[in-house]
CSV table of C-alpha atoms and ligand atoms in Angstrom, one decimal:
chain,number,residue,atom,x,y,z
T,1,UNK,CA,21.1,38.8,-110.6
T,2,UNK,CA,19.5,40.9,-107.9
T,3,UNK,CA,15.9,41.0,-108.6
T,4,UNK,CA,15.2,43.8,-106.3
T,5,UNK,CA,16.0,45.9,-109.2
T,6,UNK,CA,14.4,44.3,-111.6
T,7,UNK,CA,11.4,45.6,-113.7
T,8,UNK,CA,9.0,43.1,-115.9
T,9,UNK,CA,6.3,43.6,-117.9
T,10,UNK,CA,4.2,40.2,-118.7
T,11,UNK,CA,1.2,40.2,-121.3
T,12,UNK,CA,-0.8,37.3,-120.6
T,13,UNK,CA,-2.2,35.9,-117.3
T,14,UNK,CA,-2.3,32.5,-118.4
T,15,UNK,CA,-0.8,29.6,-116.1
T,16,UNK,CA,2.8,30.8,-117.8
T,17,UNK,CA,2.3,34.4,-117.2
T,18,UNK,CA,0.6,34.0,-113.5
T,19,UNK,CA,3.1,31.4,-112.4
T,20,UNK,CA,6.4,33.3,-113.3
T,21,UNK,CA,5.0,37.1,-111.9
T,22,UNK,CA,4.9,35.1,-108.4
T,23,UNK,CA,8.1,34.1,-108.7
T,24,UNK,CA,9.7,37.2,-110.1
T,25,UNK,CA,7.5,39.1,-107.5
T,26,UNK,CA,7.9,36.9,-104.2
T,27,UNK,CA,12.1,38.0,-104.9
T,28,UNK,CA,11.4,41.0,-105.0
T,29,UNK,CA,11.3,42.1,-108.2
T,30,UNK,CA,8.4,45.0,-109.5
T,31,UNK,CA,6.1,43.1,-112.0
T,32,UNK,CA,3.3,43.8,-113.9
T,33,UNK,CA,0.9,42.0,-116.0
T,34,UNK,CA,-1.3,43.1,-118.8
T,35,UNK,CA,-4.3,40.6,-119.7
T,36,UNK,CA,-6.6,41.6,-122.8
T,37,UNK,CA,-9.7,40.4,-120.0
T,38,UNK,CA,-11.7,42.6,-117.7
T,39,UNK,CA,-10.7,40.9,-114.9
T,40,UNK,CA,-8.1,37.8,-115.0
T,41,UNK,CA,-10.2,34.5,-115.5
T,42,UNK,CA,-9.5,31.1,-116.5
T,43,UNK,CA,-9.9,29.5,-120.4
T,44,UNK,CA,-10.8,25.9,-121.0
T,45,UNK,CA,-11.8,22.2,-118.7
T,46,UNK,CA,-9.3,20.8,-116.6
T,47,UNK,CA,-6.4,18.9,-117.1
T,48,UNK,CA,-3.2,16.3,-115.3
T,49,UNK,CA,-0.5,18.1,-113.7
T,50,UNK,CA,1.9,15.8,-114.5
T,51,UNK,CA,5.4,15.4,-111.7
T,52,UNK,CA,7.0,17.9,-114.0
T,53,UNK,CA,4.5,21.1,-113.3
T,54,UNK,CA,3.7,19.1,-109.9
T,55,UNK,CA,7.1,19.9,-109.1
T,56,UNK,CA,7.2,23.7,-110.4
T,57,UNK,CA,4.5,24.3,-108.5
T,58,UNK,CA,6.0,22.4,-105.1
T,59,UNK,CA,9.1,24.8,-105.6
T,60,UNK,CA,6.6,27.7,-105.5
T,61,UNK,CA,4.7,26.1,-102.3
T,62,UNK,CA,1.6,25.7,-103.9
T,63,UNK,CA,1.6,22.0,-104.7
T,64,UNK,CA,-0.5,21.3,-101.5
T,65,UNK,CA,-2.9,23.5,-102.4
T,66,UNK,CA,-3.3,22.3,-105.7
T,67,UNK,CA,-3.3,18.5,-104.3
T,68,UNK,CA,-6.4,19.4,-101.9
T,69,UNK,CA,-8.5,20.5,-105.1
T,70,UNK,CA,-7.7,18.2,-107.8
T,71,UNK,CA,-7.9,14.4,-108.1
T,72,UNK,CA,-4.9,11.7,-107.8
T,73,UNK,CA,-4.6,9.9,-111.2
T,74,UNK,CA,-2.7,6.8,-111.6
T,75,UNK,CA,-3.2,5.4,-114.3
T,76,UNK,CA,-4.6,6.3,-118.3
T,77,UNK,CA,-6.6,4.1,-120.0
T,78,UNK,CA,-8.2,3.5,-123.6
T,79,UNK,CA,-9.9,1.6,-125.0
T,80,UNK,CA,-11.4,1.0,-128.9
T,81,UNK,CA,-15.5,2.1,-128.7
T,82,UNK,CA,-17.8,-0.9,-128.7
T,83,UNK,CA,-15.1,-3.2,-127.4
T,84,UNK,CA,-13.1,-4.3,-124.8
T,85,UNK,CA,-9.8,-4.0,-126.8
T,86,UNK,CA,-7.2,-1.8,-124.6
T,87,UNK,CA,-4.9,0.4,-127.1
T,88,UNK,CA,-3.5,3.0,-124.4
T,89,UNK,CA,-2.5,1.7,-120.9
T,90,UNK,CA,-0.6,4.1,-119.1
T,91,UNK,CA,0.6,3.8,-115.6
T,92,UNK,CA,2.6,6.6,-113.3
T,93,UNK,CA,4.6,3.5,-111.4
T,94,UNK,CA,4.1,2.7,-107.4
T,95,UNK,CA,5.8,6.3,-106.2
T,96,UNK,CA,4.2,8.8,-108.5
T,97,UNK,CA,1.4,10.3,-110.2
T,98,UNK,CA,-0.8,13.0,-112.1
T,99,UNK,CA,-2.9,15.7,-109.9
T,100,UNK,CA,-6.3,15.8,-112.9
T,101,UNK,CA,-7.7,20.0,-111.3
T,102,UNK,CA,-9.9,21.9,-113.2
T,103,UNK,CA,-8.2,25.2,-114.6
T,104,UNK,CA,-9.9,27.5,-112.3
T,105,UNK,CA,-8.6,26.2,-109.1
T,106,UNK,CA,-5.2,26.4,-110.8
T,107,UNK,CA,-5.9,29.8,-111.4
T,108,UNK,CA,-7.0,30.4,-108.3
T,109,UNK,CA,-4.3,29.3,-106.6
T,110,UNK,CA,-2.0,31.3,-108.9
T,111,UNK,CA,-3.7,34.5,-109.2
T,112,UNK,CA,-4.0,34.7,-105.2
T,113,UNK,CA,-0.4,33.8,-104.7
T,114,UNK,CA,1.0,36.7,-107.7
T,115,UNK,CA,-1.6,39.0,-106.0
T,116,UNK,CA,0.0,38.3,-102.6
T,117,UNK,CA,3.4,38.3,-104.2
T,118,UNK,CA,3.0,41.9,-104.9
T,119,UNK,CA,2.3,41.8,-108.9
T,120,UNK,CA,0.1,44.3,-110.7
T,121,UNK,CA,-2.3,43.3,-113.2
T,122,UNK,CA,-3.6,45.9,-116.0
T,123,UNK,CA,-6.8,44.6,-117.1
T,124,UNK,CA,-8.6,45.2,-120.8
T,125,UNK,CA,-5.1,45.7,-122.1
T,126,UNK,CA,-4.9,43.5,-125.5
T,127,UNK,CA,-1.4,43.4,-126.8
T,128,UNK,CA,-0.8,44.1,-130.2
T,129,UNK,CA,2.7,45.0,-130.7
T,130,UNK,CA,6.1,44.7,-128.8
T,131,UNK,CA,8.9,47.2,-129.0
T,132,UNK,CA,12.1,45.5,-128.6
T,133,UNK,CA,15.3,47.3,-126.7
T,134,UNK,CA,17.1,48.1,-123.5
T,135,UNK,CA,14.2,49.1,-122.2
T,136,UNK,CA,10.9,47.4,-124.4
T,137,UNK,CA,7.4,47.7,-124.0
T,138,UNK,CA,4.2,46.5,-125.2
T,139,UNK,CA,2.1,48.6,-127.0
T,140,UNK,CA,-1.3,47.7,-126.6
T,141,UNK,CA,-4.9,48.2,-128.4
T,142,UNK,CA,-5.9,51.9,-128.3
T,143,UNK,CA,-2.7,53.3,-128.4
T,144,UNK,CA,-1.8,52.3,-124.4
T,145,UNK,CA,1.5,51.5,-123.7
T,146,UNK,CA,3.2,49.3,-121.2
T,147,UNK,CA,6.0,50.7,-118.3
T,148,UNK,CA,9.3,50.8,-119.9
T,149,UNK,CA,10.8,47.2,-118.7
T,150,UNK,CA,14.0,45.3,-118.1
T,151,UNK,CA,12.4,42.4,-119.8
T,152,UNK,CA,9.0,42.0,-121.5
T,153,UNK,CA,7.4,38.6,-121.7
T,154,UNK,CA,4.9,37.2,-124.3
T,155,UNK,CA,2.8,34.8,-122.4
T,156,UNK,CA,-0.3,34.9,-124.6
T,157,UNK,CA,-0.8,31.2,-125.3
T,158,UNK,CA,-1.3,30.0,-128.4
T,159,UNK,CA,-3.1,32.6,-130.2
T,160,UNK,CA,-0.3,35.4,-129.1
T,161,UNK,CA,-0.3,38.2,-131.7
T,162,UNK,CA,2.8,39.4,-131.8
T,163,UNK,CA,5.1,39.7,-134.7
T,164,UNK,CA,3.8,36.4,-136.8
T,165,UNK,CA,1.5,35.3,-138.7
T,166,UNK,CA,-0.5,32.4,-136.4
T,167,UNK,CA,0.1,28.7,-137.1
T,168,UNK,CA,-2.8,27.0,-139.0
T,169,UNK,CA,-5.1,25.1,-137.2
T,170,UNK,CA,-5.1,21.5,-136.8
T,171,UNK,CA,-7.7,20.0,-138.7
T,172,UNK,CA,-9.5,18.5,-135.2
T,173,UNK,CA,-10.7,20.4,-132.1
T,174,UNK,CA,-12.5,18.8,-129.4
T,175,UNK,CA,-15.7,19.8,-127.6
T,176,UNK,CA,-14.8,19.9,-123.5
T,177,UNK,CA,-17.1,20.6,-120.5
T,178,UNK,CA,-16.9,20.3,-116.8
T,179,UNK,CA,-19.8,18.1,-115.3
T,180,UNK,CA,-21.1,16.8,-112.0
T,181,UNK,CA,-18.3,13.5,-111.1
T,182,UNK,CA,-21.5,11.0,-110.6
T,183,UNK,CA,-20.9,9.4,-107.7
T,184,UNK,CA,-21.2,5.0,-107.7
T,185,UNK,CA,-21.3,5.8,-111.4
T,186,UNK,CA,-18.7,3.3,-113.7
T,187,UNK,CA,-16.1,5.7,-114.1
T,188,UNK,CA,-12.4,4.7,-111.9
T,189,UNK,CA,-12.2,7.9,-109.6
T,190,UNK,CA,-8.2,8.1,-110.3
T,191,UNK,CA,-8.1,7.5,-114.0
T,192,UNK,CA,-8.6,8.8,-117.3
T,193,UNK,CA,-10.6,6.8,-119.5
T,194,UNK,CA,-10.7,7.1,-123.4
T,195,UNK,CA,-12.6,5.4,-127.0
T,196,UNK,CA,-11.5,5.7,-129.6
T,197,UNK,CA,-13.2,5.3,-133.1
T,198,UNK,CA,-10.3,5.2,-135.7
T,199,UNK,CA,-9.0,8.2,-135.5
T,200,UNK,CA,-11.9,10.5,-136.6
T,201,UNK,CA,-13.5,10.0,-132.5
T,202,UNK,CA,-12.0,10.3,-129.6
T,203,UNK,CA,-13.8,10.8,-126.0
T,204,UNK,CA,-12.2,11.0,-122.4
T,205,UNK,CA,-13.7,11.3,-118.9
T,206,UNK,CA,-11.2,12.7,-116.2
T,207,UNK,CA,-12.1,13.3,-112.6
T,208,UNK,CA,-11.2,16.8,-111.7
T,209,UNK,CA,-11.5,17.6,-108.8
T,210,UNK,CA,-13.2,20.2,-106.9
T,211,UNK,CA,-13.3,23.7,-108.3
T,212,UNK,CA,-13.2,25.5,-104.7
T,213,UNK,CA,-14.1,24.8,-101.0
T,214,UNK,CA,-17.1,22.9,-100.7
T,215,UNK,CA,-18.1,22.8,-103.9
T,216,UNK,CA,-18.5,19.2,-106.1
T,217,UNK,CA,-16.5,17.1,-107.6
T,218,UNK,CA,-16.7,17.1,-110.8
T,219,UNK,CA,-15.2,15.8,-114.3
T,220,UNK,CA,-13.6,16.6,-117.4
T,221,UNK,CA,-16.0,15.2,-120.3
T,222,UNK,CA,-14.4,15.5,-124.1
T,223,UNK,CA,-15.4,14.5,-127.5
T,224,UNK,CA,-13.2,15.2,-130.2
T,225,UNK,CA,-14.8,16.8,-133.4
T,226,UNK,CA,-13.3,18.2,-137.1
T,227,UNK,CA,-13.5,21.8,-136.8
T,228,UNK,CA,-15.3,22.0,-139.9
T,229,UNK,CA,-18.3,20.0,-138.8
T,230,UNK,CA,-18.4,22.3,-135.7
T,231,UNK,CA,-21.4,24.4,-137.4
T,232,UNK,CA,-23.4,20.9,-138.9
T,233,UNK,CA,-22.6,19.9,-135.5
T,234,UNK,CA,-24.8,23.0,-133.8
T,235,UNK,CA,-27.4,22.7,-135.8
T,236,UNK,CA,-28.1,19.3,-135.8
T,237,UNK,CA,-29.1,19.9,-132.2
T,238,UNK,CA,-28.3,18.1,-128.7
T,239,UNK,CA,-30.8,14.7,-129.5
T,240,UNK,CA,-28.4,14.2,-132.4
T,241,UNK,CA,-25.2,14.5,-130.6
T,242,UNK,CA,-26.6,12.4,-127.6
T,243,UNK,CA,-27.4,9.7,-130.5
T,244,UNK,CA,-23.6,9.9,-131.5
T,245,UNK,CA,-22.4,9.7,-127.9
T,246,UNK,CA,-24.9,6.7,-127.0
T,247,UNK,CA,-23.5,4.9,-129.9
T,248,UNK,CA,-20.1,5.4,-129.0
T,249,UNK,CA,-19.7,5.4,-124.8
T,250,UNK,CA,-23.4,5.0,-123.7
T,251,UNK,CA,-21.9,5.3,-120.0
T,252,UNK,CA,-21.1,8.9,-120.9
T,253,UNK,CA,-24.4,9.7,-122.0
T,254,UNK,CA,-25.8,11.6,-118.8
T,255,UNK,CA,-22.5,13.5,-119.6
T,256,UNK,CA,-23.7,15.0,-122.8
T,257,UNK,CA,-27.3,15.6,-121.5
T,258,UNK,CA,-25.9,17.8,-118.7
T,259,UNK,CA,-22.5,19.3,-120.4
T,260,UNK,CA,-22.4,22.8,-121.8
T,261,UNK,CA,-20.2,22.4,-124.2
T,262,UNK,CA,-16.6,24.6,-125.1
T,263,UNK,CA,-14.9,24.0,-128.7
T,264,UNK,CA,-11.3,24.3,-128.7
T,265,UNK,CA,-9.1,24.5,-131.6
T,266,UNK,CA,-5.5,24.0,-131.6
T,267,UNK,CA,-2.3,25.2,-133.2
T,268,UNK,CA,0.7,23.4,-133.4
T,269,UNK,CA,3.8,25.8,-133.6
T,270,UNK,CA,7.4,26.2,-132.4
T,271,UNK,CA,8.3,29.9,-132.5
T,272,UNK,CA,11.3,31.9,-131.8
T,273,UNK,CA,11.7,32.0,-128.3
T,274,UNK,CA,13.5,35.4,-127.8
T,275,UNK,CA,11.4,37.9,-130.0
T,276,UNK,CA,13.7,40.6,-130.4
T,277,UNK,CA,15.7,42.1,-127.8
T,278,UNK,CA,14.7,42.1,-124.3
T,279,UNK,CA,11.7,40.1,-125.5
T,280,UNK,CA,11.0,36.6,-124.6
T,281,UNK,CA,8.2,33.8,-125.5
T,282,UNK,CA,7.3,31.4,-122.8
T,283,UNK,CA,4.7,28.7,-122.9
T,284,UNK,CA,2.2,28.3,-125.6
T,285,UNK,CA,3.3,31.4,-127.5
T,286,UNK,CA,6.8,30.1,-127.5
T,287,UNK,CA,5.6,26.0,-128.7
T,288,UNK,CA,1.6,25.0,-128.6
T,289,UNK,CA,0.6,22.2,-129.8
T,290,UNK,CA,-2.2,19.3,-129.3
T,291,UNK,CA,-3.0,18.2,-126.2
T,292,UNK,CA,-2.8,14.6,-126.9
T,293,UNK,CA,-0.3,14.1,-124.8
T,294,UNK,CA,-1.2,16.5,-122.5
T,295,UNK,CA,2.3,18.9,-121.5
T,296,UNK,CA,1.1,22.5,-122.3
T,297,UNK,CA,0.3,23.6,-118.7
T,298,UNK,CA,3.3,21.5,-117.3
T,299,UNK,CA,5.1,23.0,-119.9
T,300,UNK,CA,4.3,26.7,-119.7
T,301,UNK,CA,5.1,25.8,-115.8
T,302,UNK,CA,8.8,24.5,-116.7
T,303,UNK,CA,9.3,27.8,-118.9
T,304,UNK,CA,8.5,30.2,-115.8
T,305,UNK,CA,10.4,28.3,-113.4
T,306,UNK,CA,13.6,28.3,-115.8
T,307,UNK,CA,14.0,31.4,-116.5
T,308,UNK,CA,13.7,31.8,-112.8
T,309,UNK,CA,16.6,29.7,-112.2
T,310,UNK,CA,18.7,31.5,-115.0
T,311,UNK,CA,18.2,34.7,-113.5
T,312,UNK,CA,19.6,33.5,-110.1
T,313,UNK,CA,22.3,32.4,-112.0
T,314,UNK,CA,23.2,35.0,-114.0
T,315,UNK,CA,24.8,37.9,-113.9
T,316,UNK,CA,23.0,39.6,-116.9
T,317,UNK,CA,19.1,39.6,-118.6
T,318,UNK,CA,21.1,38.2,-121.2
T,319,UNK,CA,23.0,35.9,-119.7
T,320,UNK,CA,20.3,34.5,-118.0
T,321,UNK,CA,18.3,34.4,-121.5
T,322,UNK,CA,21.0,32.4,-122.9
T,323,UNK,CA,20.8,30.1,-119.8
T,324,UNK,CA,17.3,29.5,-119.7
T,325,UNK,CA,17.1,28.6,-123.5
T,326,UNK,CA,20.0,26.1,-122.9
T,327,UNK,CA,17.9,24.6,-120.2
T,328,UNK,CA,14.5,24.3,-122.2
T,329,UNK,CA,15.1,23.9,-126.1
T,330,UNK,CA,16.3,20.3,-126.0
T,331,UNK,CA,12.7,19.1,-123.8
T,332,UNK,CA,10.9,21.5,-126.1
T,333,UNK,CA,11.5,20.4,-128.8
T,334,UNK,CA,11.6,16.7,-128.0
T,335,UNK,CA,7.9,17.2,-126.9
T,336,UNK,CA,6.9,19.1,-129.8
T,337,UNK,CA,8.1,16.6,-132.3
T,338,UNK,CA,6.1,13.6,-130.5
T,339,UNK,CA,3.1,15.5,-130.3
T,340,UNK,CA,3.6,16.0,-133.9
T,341,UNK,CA,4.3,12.6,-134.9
T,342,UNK,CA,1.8,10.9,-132.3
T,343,UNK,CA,-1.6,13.2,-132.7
T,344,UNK,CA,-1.9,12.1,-136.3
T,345,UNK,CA,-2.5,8.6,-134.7
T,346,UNK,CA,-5.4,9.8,-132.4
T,347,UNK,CA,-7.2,13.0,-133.7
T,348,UNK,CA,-7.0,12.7,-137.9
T,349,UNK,CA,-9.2,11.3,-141.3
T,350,UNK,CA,-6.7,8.1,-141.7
T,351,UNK,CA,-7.6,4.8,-141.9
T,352,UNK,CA,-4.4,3.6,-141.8
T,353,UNK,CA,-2.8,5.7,-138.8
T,354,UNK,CA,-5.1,4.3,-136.5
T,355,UNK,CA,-4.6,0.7,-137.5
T,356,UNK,CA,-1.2,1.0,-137.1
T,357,UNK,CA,-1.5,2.1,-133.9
T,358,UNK,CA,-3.9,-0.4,-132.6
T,359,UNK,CA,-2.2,-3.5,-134.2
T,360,UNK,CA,1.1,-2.6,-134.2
T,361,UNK,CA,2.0,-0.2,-131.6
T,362,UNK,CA,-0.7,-0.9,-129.1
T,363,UNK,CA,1.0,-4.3,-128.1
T,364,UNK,CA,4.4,-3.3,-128.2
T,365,UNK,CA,2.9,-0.4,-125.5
T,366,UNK,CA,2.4,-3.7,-123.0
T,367,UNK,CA,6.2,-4.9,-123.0
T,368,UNK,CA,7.7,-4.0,-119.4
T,369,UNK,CA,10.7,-1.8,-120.7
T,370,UNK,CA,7.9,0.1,-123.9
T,371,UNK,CA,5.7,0.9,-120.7
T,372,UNK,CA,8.4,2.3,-118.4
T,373,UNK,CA,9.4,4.1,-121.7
T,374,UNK,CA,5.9,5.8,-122.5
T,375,UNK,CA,5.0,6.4,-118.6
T,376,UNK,CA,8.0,8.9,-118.4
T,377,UNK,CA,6.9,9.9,-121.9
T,378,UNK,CA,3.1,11.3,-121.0
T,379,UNK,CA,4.3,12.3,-117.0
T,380,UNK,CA,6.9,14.9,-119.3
T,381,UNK,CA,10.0,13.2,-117.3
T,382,UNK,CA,11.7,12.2,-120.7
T,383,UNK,CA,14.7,14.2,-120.9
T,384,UNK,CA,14.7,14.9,-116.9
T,385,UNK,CA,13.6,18.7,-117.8
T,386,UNK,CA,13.0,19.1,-113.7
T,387,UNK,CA,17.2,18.4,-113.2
T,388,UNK,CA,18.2,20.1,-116.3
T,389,UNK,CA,16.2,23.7,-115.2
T,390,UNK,CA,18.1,23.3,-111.6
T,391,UNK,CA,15.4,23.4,-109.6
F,1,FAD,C1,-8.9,21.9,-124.7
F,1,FAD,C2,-7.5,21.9,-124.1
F,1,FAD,C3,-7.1,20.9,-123.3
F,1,FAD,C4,-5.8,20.9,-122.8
F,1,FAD,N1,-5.4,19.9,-122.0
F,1,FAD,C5,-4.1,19.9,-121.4
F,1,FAD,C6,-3.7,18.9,-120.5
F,1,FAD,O1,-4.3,17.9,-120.3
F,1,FAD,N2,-2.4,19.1,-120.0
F,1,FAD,C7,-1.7,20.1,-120.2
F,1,FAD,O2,-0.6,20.3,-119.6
F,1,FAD,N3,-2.1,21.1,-121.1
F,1,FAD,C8,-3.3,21.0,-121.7
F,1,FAD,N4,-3.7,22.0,-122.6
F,1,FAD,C9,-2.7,23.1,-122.9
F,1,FAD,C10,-2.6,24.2,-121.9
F,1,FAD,O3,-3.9,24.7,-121.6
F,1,FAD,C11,-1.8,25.3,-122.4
F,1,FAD,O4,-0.6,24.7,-122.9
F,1,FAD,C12,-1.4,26.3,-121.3
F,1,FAD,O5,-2.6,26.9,-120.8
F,1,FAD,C13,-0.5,27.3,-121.8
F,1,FAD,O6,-0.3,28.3,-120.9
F,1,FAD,P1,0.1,29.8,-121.3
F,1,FAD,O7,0.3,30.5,-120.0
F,1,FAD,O8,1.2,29.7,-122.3
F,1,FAD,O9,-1.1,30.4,-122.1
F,1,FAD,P2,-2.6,30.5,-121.7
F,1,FAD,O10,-2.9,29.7,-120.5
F,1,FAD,O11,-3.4,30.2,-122.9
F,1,FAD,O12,-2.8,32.0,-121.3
F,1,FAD,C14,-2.7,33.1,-122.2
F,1,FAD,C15,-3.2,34.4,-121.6
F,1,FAD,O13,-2.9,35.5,-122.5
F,1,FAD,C16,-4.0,36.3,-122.6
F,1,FAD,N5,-3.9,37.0,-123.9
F,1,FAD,C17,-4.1,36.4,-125.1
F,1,FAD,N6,-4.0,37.3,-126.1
F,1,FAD,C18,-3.7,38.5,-125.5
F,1,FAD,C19,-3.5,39.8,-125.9
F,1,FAD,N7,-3.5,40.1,-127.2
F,1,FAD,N8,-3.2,40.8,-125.0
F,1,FAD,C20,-3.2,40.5,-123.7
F,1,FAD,N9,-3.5,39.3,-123.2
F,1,FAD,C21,-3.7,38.3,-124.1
F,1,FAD,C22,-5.2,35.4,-122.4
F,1,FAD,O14,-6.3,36.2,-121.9
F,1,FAD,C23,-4.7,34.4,-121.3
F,1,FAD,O15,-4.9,34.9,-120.0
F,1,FAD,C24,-4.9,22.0,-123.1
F,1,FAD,C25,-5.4,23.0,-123.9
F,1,FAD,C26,-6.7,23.0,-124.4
F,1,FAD,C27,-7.2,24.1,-125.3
């Protein structure tokens, strides 16, 4: 398709919605974004660009940049709290591995490339309706509506409000906040680190990265928490929660004293992806789910550079539609059903789940073909979704 002469409207300037507006814009088609913020800003910690969004964003020629502010991670690591008993051991291989960058430089590094790529962004415009068609639009909070488009895209991550009702929340959340990276301290500077208590606890530590030029490095510090003990949690007050954390990682103690804590929630859903006509779902408003095993980002990444790779082959919107779901679905929904069947093992109220894992599965994890097995698992390789988008 020529995309000169193509028009896109996009509501949500996530990692999703950001990524593919550059690469609609840099080829030359008009795009705008809509963003229910006042001005486009980042939401949550950081996270592991795995090869899969490493390589969506090396198409776009922003891997370097990404590269200089995040940190190298080679390896994932876990351990049972209070012992020395490894349950997760996950390593990228000798040619490969995970860029850990906190969310704002990701942003960043988007939002200056769309801006230089010649997208618009309408700010304060919440989406709360879509109107399907040859040429749809979104209709948005106080009666504002979109430009009539070719295509309109729902890139409003998990909580997207458009024509459902939202998936129920898991039952856990997790508590996440970006802290100083202490220097000499006991933490590996190129791995993540976990413990685990059943399945009820689970804390991480991931280096991160710096968030811009000259400023520190810093990490990712999480501690998982059931969304309804979030309140007894607040009021029990910092000493209490420094108590809890002492007990269970005393190392990441001076994390808790600093961090200012974020709770997240999660969803787990698989939605249609093509809303009505003309419309389209990509990343978390399409399939969110847990981030125990850590794809959403990657996979919001994938989405954008797919359909980017339909419409070059295509000689229709709906051609290309039907492309880019034929290159996506099968990796979707692969993901979505381990992160299903596997959070239920790390973030739940069983007893038994996490025996299972830690007696059962946990060694099986160690034998050489198992480990080659789970390492393409968590990079997001399963499946080759990199080869099967064309890019
Ligand atoms: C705590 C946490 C940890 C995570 N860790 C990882 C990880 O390690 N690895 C990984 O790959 N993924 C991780 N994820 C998942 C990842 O963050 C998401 O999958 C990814 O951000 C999805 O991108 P998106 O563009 O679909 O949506 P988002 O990035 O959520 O962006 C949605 C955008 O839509 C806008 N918006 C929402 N509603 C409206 C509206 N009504 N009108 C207009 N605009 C609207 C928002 O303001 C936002 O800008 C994690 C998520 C959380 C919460």
């Amino acid at each position: 398709m020529r995309f000169e002469k193509l028009d896109i409207a996009i509501a949500g300037a996530g990692i999703g919605g950001l990524s593919l507006a550059e690469m609609l814009a840099r080829r030359g088609a008009n795009v705008v974004i809509y963003d229910q913020m006042a001005a486009p800003q980042p939401v949550g910690s950081g996270f592991v660009l795995q090869p899969t969004g490493a390589a969506v964003l090396s198409h776009m020629g922003l891997l370097e940049k990404a590269a200089e502010r995040g940190a190298v991670i080679n390896r994932m690591h876990g351990k049972l709290a209070g012992t020395s008993k490894t349950v997760l051991e996950i390593g990228y291989g000798k040619s490969r591995h995970g860029i850990a960058i906190q969310r704002v430089a990701l942003f960043d590094i988007l939002l200056e490339a769309a801006i230089a790529a010649g997208v618009t962004f309408e700010t304060s415009a919440r989406a709360v309706e879509m109107n399907e068609g040859e040429r749809p639009t979104i209709a948005m909070e106080g009666g504002r509506s979109s430009h009539a488009a070719d295509l309109v895209i729902d890139a409003m991550g998990a909580n997207s409000p458009l024509g459902h009702v939202p998936a129920k929340e898991l039952g856990y959340g997790a508590l996440w906040a970006t802290v100083p990276w202490p220097e000499n301290g006991p933490f590996h500077p190129h791995e993540l680190e976990q413990r685990y208590h059943r399945a009820s606890r689970m804390a991480g530590v991931l280096p991160v990265g710096t968030a811009r030029d000259g400023t520190p490095e810093m990490a990712t510090f999480f501690w998982s928490l059931r969304n309804s003990d979030i309140e007894t949690w607040r009021s029990a007050g910092r000493a209490a929660w420094i108590e809890d954390v002492a007990k269970m990682w005393p190392e990441t103690v001076p994390f808790a004293e600093l961090a200012g804590p974020v709770h997240a929630r999660y969803r787990h859903h698989t939605r249609k992806p093509v809303a009505g006509r003309r419309i389209l779902r990509i990343g978390d408003a399409w399939h969110a789910t847990s981030p125990q095993l850590g794809q959403g980002a990657n996979m919001a990444l994938l989405d954008a550079a797919s359909l980017i790779t339909a419409l070059e082959h295509s000689a229709s919107i709906e051609d290309a539609l039907a492309l880019h779901l034929k290159q996506r679905r099968l990796h979707i929904w692969f993901y979505q059903t381990m992160s299903f069947v596997m959070t239920p093992f790390y973030q739940s109220d069983s007893r038994i789940l996490p025996v299972v894992r830690d007696i059962a599965i946990a060694p099986t994890t160690q034998l050489p073909l198992m480990r080659q097995l789970i390492s393409r698992l968590v990079t997001g390789e399963f499946l080759d979704p990199v080869k099967r988008i064309g890019l």
